[in-house]
Amino acid sequence: MSDTSSGIRLAAASVSLGGRKVLDDLTLDITERRVGILGRNGSGKTTLLRLIAGLIAPARGSVRVEGADPFSDRKAALSAIGILFQNPDHQILFPTVEEELAFGLAQQGQPQAEAMRKAHALLAAEGRAHWAKAPVSTLSQGQRHYLCLLSVLLMQPRTILLDEPLAGLDLPTQARLARRFATLPQRLITITHDPATLHAADRVIWLEAGRIVADGQPDKVIPAFTAEMERIGEHDADAHLAG
């Protein structure tokens, strides 16, 4: 039996955007520590993460995170769930590093002075005390991505949602972030179209057109996904067209 007090449960959840059904009658219980959500672009992966995070509500069905509705109970969601978007510029709100780090803690109800103190302490612990007053605009793409991760970690959520967390980053930054993710005690739910990043997951969920195609161990789901992507690629190949 799944542990609903610490897990994530979707019951017949559906989402429609712009008149199009993006998620269709999804039922899931997630309690594992490392979960991958795999699918092509447009399969509904990011919408699923936004649904779990409480950023949108289901049109039908229900979502519960640790027993609470993350959309209607934002206070519970802030302590239970953190989300790291693929593009840090969609997440960063404030002009300086210290302000960005302190914001999440202030949202949780901590006094501004205490939030700022904790932000400075985290930067010092990370060897980046000199970032505190730096304008966010002076950071590289990889540094802004790292800042967003620090902002999430500072809030100490029990689950972190990762949206294509390594996409668009250079190889050294990818390696550093992957090592950091591997050491985190939180539950990580990672969405990606790249199966190579999910071999160490406890569970992989393959999503296609808003529905679950397969759900299980990586060594079962990933080969099936890869074979289907190769079949689709061959079907759509244009090598035979006249040049």
PDB file of C-alpha atoms in Angstrom:
ATOM      1  CA  MET A   1       0.000   0.000   0.000  1.00  0.00           C
ATOM      2  CA  SER A   2       1.364   3.455  -0.918  1.00  0.00           C
ATOM      3  CA  ASP A   3       2.152   5.985   1.781  1.00  0.00           C
ATOM      4  CA  THR A   4      -0.222   8.867   1.058  1.00  0.00           C
ATOM      5  CA  SER A   5       1.230  10.943   3.900  1.00  0.00           C
ATOM      6  CA  SER A   6       4.618  11.252   2.192  1.00  0.00           C
ATOM      7  CA  GLY A   7       3.794  10.478  -1.430  1.00  0.00           C
ATOM      8  CA  ILE A   8       2.180  12.104  -4.436  1.00  0.00           C
ATOM      9  CA  ARG A   9      -1.173  10.848  -5.666  1.00  0.00           C
ATOM     10  CA  LEU A  10      -3.069  11.726  -8.835  1.00  0.00           C
ATOM     11  CA  ALA A  11      -6.563  10.269  -9.183  1.00  0.00           C
ATOM     12  CA  ALA A  12      -8.101  10.442 -12.685  1.00  0.00           C
ATOM     13  CA  ALA A  13      -6.514  13.881 -13.173  1.00  0.00           C
ATOM     14  CA  SER A  14      -7.067  15.675 -16.481  1.00  0.00           C
ATOM     15  CA  VAL A  15      -5.843  19.049 -17.750  1.00  0.00           C
ATOM     16  CA  SER A  16      -6.988  20.945 -20.844  1.00  0.00           C
ATOM     17  CA  LEU A  17      -5.169  23.991 -22.207  1.00  0.00           C
ATOM     18  CA  GLY A  18      -6.488  26.118 -25.039  1.00  0.00           C
ATOM     19  CA  GLY A  19      -9.290  23.655 -25.652  1.00  0.00           C
ATOM     20  CA  ARG A  20      -6.859  20.736 -26.019  1.00  0.00           C
ATOM     21  CA  LYS A  21      -6.618  17.887 -23.531  1.00  0.00           C
ATOM     22  CA  VAL A  22      -2.969  17.805 -22.394  1.00  0.00           C
ATOM     23  CA  LEU A  23      -3.270  15.265 -19.573  1.00  0.00           C
ATOM     24  CA  ASP A  24      -5.947  12.615 -19.836  1.00  0.00           C
ATOM     25  CA  ASP A  25      -7.276  10.747 -16.804  1.00  0.00           C
ATOM     26  CA  LEU A  26      -3.925  10.168 -15.071  1.00  0.00           C
ATOM     27  CA  THR A  27      -3.841   8.000 -11.969  1.00  0.00           C
ATOM     28  CA  LEU A  28      -0.457   7.728 -10.223  1.00  0.00           C
ATOM     29  CA  ASP A  29       0.975   6.997  -6.793  1.00  0.00           C
ATOM     30  CA  ILE A  30       4.583   8.186  -6.445  1.00  0.00           C
ATOM     31  CA  THR A  31       6.548   7.253  -3.336  1.00  0.00           C
ATOM     32  CA  GLU A  32       9.934   6.317  -4.797  1.00  0.00           C
ATOM     33  CA  ARG A  33      13.027   8.447  -4.144  1.00  0.00           C
ATOM     34  CA  ARG A  34      14.110   8.870  -7.793  1.00  0.00           C
ATOM     35  CA  VAL A  35      11.446   8.997 -10.487  1.00  0.00           C
ATOM     36  CA  GLY A  36      11.823   9.851 -14.164  1.00  0.00           C
ATOM     37  CA  ILE A  37       9.009  11.052 -16.414  1.00  0.00           C
ATOM     38  CA  LEU A  38      10.004  10.324 -19.989  1.00  0.00           C
ATOM     39  CA  GLY A  39       8.408  11.478 -23.207  1.00  0.00           C
ATOM     40  CA  ARG A  40       8.715  13.409 -26.412  1.00  0.00           C
ATOM     41  CA  ASN A  41       8.225  17.175 -26.623  1.00  0.00           C
ATOM     42  CA  GLY A  42       4.521  17.889 -26.306  1.00  0.00           C
ATOM     43  CA  SER A  43       3.733  14.693 -24.423  1.00  0.00           C
ATOM     44  CA  GLY A  44       2.468  16.595 -21.357  1.00  0.00           C
ATOM     45  CA  LYS A  45       5.540  16.216 -19.120  1.00  0.00           C
ATOM     46  CA  THR A  46       5.902  19.854 -18.091  1.00  0.00           C
ATOM     47  CA  THR A  47       2.155  20.190 -17.571  1.00  0.00           C
ATOM     48  CA  LEU A  48       2.318  17.178 -15.246  1.00  0.00           C
ATOM     49  CA  LEU A  49       5.077  18.816 -13.210  1.00  0.00           C
ATOM     50  CA  ARG A  50       3.110  22.063 -12.982  1.00  0.00           C
ATOM     51  CA  LEU A  51       0.083  20.071 -11.847  1.00  0.00           C
ATOM     52  CA  ILE A  52       2.041  18.298  -9.106  1.00  0.00           C
ATOM     53  CA  ALA A  53       3.582  21.606  -8.010  1.00  0.00           C
ATOM     54  CA  GLY A  54       0.149  23.171  -7.649  1.00  0.00           C
ATOM     55  CA  LEU A  55       0.791  25.828 -10.292  1.00  0.00           C
ATOM     56  CA  ILE A  56      -2.337  24.678 -12.134  1.00  0.00           C
ATOM     57  CA  ALA A  57      -5.436  22.770 -11.042  1.00  0.00           C
ATOM     58  CA  PRO A  58      -6.871  19.696 -12.748  1.00  0.00           C
ATOM     59  CA  ALA A  59     -10.017  20.183 -14.796  1.00  0.00           C
ATOM     60  CA  ARG A  60     -11.166  16.839 -13.424  1.00  0.00           C
ATOM     61  CA  GLY A  61      -9.842  14.440 -10.818  1.00  0.00           C
ATOM     62  CA  SER A  62      -7.560  15.297  -7.930  1.00  0.00           C
ATOM     63  CA  VAL A  63      -3.921  15.819  -6.954  1.00  0.00           C
ATOM     64  CA  ARG A  64      -2.570  15.287  -3.450  1.00  0.00           C
ATOM     65  CA  VAL A  65       0.953  15.929  -2.229  1.00  0.00           C
ATOM     66  CA  GLU A  66       1.534  14.509   1.247  1.00  0.00           C
ATOM     67  CA  GLY A  67      -2.241  14.425   1.597  1.00  0.00           C
ATOM     68  CA  ALA A  68      -2.812  18.114   0.708  1.00  0.00           C
ATOM     69  CA  ASP A  69      -4.088  19.753  -2.475  1.00  0.00           C
ATOM     70  CA  PRO A  70      -1.039  21.710  -3.736  1.00  0.00           C
ATOM     71  CA  PHE A  71      -3.160  24.175  -5.740  1.00  0.00           C
ATOM     72  CA  SER A  72      -5.534  25.257  -2.973  1.00  0.00           C
ATOM     73  CA  ASP A  73      -3.133  24.819  -0.026  1.00  0.00           C
ATOM     74  CA  ARG A  74      -0.147  26.864  -1.125  1.00  0.00           C
ATOM     75  CA  LYS A  75       1.392  26.976   2.358  1.00  0.00           C
ATOM     76  CA  ALA A  76       1.613  23.189   2.456  1.00  0.00           C
ATOM     77  CA  ALA A  77       2.920  23.094  -1.112  1.00  0.00           C
ATOM     78  CA  LEU A  78       5.768  25.523  -0.380  1.00  0.00           C
ATOM     79  CA  SER A  79       7.241  23.197   2.229  1.00  0.00           C
ATOM     80  CA  ALA A  80       6.504  19.962   0.385  1.00  0.00           C
ATOM     81  CA  ILE A  81       7.431  20.757  -3.224  1.00  0.00           C
ATOM     82  CA  GLY A  82      10.173  22.699  -4.997  1.00  0.00           C
ATOM     83  CA  ILE A  83      10.456  23.048  -8.764  1.00  0.00           C
ATOM     84  CA  LEU A  84      13.479  23.773 -10.948  1.00  0.00           C
ATOM     85  CA  PHE A  85      12.475  24.935 -14.420  1.00  0.00           C
ATOM     86  CA  GLN A  86      14.527  24.271 -17.538  1.00  0.00           C
ATOM     87  CA  ASN A  87      14.992  27.999 -18.184  1.00  0.00           C
ATOM     88  CA  PRO A  88      16.195  29.887 -15.074  1.00  0.00           C
ATOM     89  CA  ASP A  89      14.940  33.155 -16.534  1.00  0.00           C
ATOM     90  CA  HIS A  90      11.385  31.817 -16.142  1.00  0.00           C
ATOM     91  CA  GLN A  91      12.047  31.380 -12.414  1.00  0.00           C
ATOM     92  CA  ILE A  92      14.222  34.300 -11.288  1.00  0.00           C
ATOM     93  CA  LEU A  93      12.268  37.340 -10.066  1.00  0.00           C
ATOM     94  CA  PHE A  94      14.745  39.624  -8.271  1.00  0.00           C
ATOM     95  CA  PRO A  95      17.702  41.711  -9.444  1.00  0.00           C
ATOM     96  CA  THR A  96      20.326  40.462  -6.958  1.00  0.00           C
ATOM     97  CA  VAL A  97      21.381  37.011  -5.804  1.00  0.00           C
ATOM     98  CA  GLU A  98      20.649  37.625  -2.107  1.00  0.00           C
ATOM     99  CA  GLU A  99      17.146  38.926  -2.846  1.00  0.00           C
ATOM    100  CA  GLU A 100      16.380  35.926  -5.052  1.00  0.00           C
ATOM    101  CA  LEU A 101      17.541  33.474  -2.392  1.00  0.00           C
ATOM    102  CA  ALA A 102      15.648  35.192   0.432  1.00  0.00           C
ATOM    103  CA  PHE A 103      12.364  35.406  -1.454  1.00  0.00           C
ATOM    104  CA  GLY A 104      11.316  31.760  -1.028  1.00  0.00           C
ATOM    105  CA  LEU A 105      11.962  31.838   2.710  1.00  0.00           C
ATOM    106  CA  ALA A 106       9.923  35.037   3.022  1.00  0.00           C
ATOM    107  CA  GLN A 107       7.126  33.276   1.135  1.00  0.00           C
ATOM    108  CA  GLN A 108       7.246  30.563   3.783  1.00  0.00           C
ATOM    109  CA  GLY A 109       6.638  33.218   6.440  1.00  0.00           C
ATOM    110  CA  GLN A 110      10.170  33.777   7.722  1.00  0.00           C
ATOM    111  CA  PRO A 111      11.144  37.361   8.675  1.00  0.00           C
ATOM    112  CA  GLN A 112      13.089  39.167   5.962  1.00  0.00           C
ATOM    113  CA  ALA A 113      16.180  39.616   8.154  1.00  0.00           C
ATOM    114  CA  GLU A 114      16.261  35.898   8.979  1.00  0.00           C
ATOM    115  CA  ALA A 115      15.690  34.969   5.328  1.00  0.00           C
ATOM    116  CA  MET A 116      18.601  37.187   4.296  1.00  0.00           C
ATOM    117  CA  ARG A 117      20.829  35.718   6.999  1.00  0.00           C
ATOM    118  CA  LYS A 118      20.107  32.195   5.795  1.00  0.00           C
ATOM    119  CA  ALA A 119      20.729  33.235   2.189  1.00  0.00           C
ATOM    120  CA  HIS A 120      24.162  34.603   3.098  1.00  0.00           C
ATOM    121  CA  ALA A 121      24.978  31.507   5.174  1.00  0.00           C
ATOM    122  CA  LEU A 122      24.130  29.218   2.258  1.00  0.00           C
ATOM    123  CA  LEU A 123      26.254  31.227  -0.153  1.00  0.00           C
ATOM    124  CA  ALA A 124      29.173  31.071   2.282  1.00  0.00           C
ATOM    125  CA  ALA A 125      28.753  27.312   2.679  1.00  0.00           C
ATOM    126  CA  GLU A 126      28.772  26.958  -1.115  1.00  0.00           C
ATOM    127  CA  GLY A 127      31.943  29.049  -1.444  1.00  0.00           C
ATOM    128  CA  ARG A 128      30.003  31.814  -3.168  1.00  0.00           C
ATOM    129  CA  ALA A 129      29.705  34.513  -0.515  1.00  0.00           C
ATOM    130  CA  HIS A 130      30.877  37.022  -3.136  1.00  0.00           C
ATOM    131  CA  TRP A 131      27.673  36.387  -5.115  1.00  0.00           C
ATOM    132  CA  ALA A 132      25.405  37.992  -2.495  1.00  0.00           C
ATOM    133  CA  LYS A 133      25.235  41.525  -3.919  1.00  0.00           C
ATOM    134  CA  ALA A 134      25.856  40.482  -7.526  1.00  0.00           C
ATOM    135  CA  PRO A 135      23.217  41.374 -10.103  1.00  0.00           C
ATOM    136  CA  VAL A 136      21.635  38.194 -11.411  1.00  0.00           C
ATOM    137  CA  SER A 137      22.131  39.571 -14.929  1.00  0.00           C
ATOM    138  CA  THR A 138      25.908  39.171 -14.531  1.00  0.00           C
ATOM    139  CA  LEU A 139      25.656  35.396 -13.971  1.00  0.00           C
ATOM    140  CA  SER A 140      26.091  32.909 -16.785  1.00  0.00           C
ATOM    141  CA  GLN A 141      23.288  30.554 -17.829  1.00  0.00           C
ATOM    142  CA  GLY A 142      24.800  27.756 -15.750  1.00  0.00           C
ATOM    143  CA  GLN A 143      25.275  30.044 -12.737  1.00  0.00           C
ATOM    144  CA  ARG A 144      21.651  31.234 -12.931  1.00  0.00           C
ATOM    145  CA  HIS A 145      20.518  27.621 -13.090  1.00  0.00           C
ATOM    146  CA  TYR A 146      22.613  26.895 -10.008  1.00  0.00           C
ATOM    147  CA  LEU A 147      21.142  29.929  -8.232  1.00  0.00           C
ATOM    148  CA  CYS A 148      17.655  28.576  -8.872  1.00  0.00           C
ATOM    149  CA  LEU A 149      18.693  25.226  -7.382  1.00  0.00           C
ATOM    150  CA  LEU A 150      20.081  26.972  -4.294  1.00  0.00           C
ATOM    151  CA  SER A 151      16.832  28.928  -3.944  1.00  0.00           C
ATOM    152  CA  VAL A 152      14.884  25.664  -3.964  1.00  0.00           C
ATOM    153  CA  LEU A 153      17.249  23.915  -1.539  1.00  0.00           C
ATOM    154  CA  LEU A 154      17.094  26.821   0.897  1.00  0.00           C
ATOM    155  CA  MET A 155      13.355  26.220   1.285  1.00  0.00           C
ATOM    156  CA  GLN A 156      14.044  22.567   2.225  1.00  0.00           C
ATOM    157  CA  PRO A 157      11.208  20.926   0.269  1.00  0.00           C
ATOM    158  CA  ARG A 158      10.787  17.182   0.646  1.00  0.00           C
ATOM    159  CA  THR A 159      10.286  16.678  -3.112  1.00  0.00           C
ATOM    160  CA  ILE A 160      12.011  18.547  -5.943  1.00  0.00           C
ATOM    161  CA  LEU A 161      10.619  18.587  -9.473  1.00  0.00           C
ATOM    162  CA  LEU A 162      13.257  18.925 -12.203  1.00  0.00           C
ATOM    163  CA  ASP A 163      12.244  20.084 -15.687  1.00  0.00           C
ATOM    164  CA  GLU A 164      14.946  18.971 -18.183  1.00  0.00           C
ATOM    165  CA  PRO A 165      17.548  20.019 -15.575  1.00  0.00           C
ATOM    166  CA  LEU A 166      20.641  19.483 -17.750  1.00  0.00           C
ATOM    167  CA  ALA A 167      19.321  20.750 -21.091  1.00  0.00           C
ATOM    168  CA  GLY A 168      21.225  23.613 -22.698  1.00  0.00           C
ATOM    169  CA  LEU A 169      24.148  23.491 -20.258  1.00  0.00           C
ATOM    170  CA  ASP A 170      27.775  22.824 -21.146  1.00  0.00           C
ATOM    171  CA  LEU A 171      29.254  19.452 -20.198  1.00  0.00           C
ATOM    172  CA  PRO A 172      31.194  20.591 -17.073  1.00  0.00           C
ATOM    173  CA  THR A 173      28.063  22.274 -15.686  1.00  0.00           C
ATOM    174  CA  GLN A 174      25.989  19.197 -16.484  1.00  0.00           C
ATOM    175  CA  ALA A 175      28.480  17.011 -14.621  1.00  0.00           C
ATOM    176  CA  ARG A 176      28.524  19.285 -11.555  1.00  0.00           C
ATOM    177  CA  LEU A 177      24.747  19.464 -11.365  1.00  0.00           C
ATOM    178  CA  ALA A 178      24.316  15.721 -11.912  1.00  0.00           C
ATOM    179  CA  ARG A 179      26.696  15.027  -9.016  1.00  0.00           C
ATOM    180  CA  ARG A 180      24.777  17.461  -6.820  1.00  0.00           C
ATOM    181  CA  PHE A 181      21.418  15.938  -7.708  1.00  0.00           C
ATOM    182  CA  ALA A 182      22.737  12.468  -6.880  1.00  0.00           C
ATOM    183  CA  THR A 183      23.620  13.506  -3.326  1.00  0.00           C
ATOM    184  CA  LEU A 184      20.333  15.248  -2.478  1.00  0.00           C
ATOM    185  CA  PRO A 185      18.208  13.553   0.210  1.00  0.00           C
ATOM    186  CA  GLN A 186      14.938  14.769  -1.311  1.00  0.00           C
ATOM    187  CA  ARG A 187      12.699  12.814  -3.629  1.00  0.00           C
ATOM    188  CA  LEU A 188      13.537  13.932  -7.180  1.00  0.00           C
ATOM    189  CA  ILE A 189      11.040  13.731 -10.023  1.00  0.00           C
ATOM    190  CA  THR A 190      12.824  14.457 -13.298  1.00  0.00           C
ATOM    191  CA  ILE A 191      11.145  15.067 -16.639  1.00  0.00           C
ATOM    192  CA  THR A 192      13.192  14.565 -19.768  1.00  0.00           C
ATOM    193  CA  HIS A 193      13.133  13.360 -23.349  1.00  0.00           C
ATOM    194  CA  ASP A 194      16.624  11.865 -22.890  1.00  0.00           C
ATOM    195  CA  PRO A 195      16.465   8.286 -21.542  1.00  0.00           C
ATOM    196  CA  ALA A 196      20.239   8.224 -20.912  1.00  0.00           C
ATOM    197  CA  THR A 197      19.749  10.429 -17.833  1.00  0.00           C
ATOM    198  CA  LEU A 198      17.308   8.032 -16.146  1.00  0.00           C
ATOM    199  CA  HIS A 199      19.150   4.704 -15.887  1.00  0.00           C
ATOM    200  CA  ALA A 200      19.737   5.212 -12.148  1.00  0.00           C
ATOM    201  CA  ALA A 201      16.084   6.039 -11.422  1.00  0.00           C
ATOM    202  CA  ASP A 202      13.972   3.820  -9.200  1.00  0.00           C
ATOM    203  CA  ARG A 203      11.018   4.181 -11.552  1.00  0.00           C
ATOM    204  CA  VAL A 204      10.395   5.565 -15.041  1.00  0.00           C
ATOM    205  CA  ILE A 205       6.979   6.709 -16.315  1.00  0.00           C
ATOM    206  CA  TRP A 206       6.624   7.028 -20.101  1.00  0.00           C
ATOM    207  CA  LEU A 207       4.103   9.692 -21.067  1.00  0.00           C
ATOM    208  CA  GLU A 208       2.698  10.110 -24.576  1.00  0.00           C
ATOM    209  CA  ALA A 209      -0.129  12.477 -25.580  1.00  0.00           C
ATOM    210  CA  GLY A 210      -1.030  12.972 -21.929  1.00  0.00           C
ATOM    211  CA  ARG A 211      -1.395   9.273 -21.175  1.00  0.00           C
ATOM    212  CA  ILE A 212       0.857   6.709 -19.508  1.00  0.00           C
ATOM    213  CA  VAL A 213       2.322   4.262 -22.026  1.00  0.00           C
ATOM    214  CA  ALA A 214       4.570   2.366 -19.604  1.00  0.00           C
ATOM    215  CA  ASP A 215       5.483   2.596 -15.919  1.00  0.00           C
ATOM    216  CA  GLY A 216       8.159   0.539 -14.201  1.00  0.00           C
ATOM    217  CA  GLN A 217      11.860  -0.197 -13.838  1.00  0.00           C
ATOM    218  CA  PRO A 218      14.263   1.714 -16.128  1.00  0.00           C
ATOM    219  CA  ASP A 219      15.564  -1.496 -17.715  1.00  0.00           C
ATOM    220  CA  LYS A 220      12.034  -2.262 -18.891  1.00  0.00           C
ATOM    221  CA  VAL A 221      10.657   1.148 -19.837  1.00  0.00           C
ATOM    222  CA  ILE A 222      13.733   2.776 -21.415  1.00  0.00           C
ATOM    223  CA  PRO A 223      14.385   0.093 -24.085  1.00  0.00           C
ATOM    224  CA  ALA A 224      10.706   0.145 -25.080  1.00  0.00           C
ATOM    225  CA  PHE A 225      10.743   3.952 -25.314  1.00  0.00           C
ATOM    226  CA  THR A 226      13.999   3.970 -27.294  1.00  0.00           C
ATOM    227  CA  ALA A 227      12.716   1.361 -29.740  1.00  0.00           C
ATOM    228  CA  GLU A 228       9.528   3.349 -30.321  1.00  0.00           C
ATOM    229  CA  MET A 229      11.445   6.597 -30.859  1.00  0.00           C
ATOM    230  CA  GLU A 230      13.679   4.839 -33.390  1.00  0.00           C
ATOM    231  CA  ARG A 231      10.611   3.448 -35.164  1.00  0.00           C
ATOM    232  CA  ILE A 232       9.034   6.903 -35.331  1.00  0.00           C
ATOM    233  CA  GLY A 233      12.309   8.383 -36.567  1.00  0.00           C
ATOM    234  CA  GLU A 234      12.562   5.837 -39.352  1.00  0.00           C
ATOM    235  CA  HIS A 235       8.939   6.389 -40.313  1.00  0.00           C
ATOM    236  CA  ASP A 236       9.427  10.166 -40.545  1.00  0.00           C
ATOM    237  CA  ALA A 237      12.888  10.023 -42.128  1.00  0.00           C
ATOM    238  CA  ASP A 238      13.311  12.180 -45.233  1.00  0.00           C
ATOM    239  CA  ALA A 239      16.508  10.587 -46.554  1.00  0.00           C
ATOM    240  CA  HIS A 240      14.597   9.174 -49.519  1.00  0.00           C
ATOM    241  CA  LEU A 241      13.412  12.587 -50.753  1.00  0.00           C
ATOM    242  CA  ALA A 242      14.834  13.864 -54.001  1.00  0.00           C
ATOM    243  CA  GLY A 243      17.743  16.247 -53.492  1.00  0.00           C
TER     244      GLY A 243
END
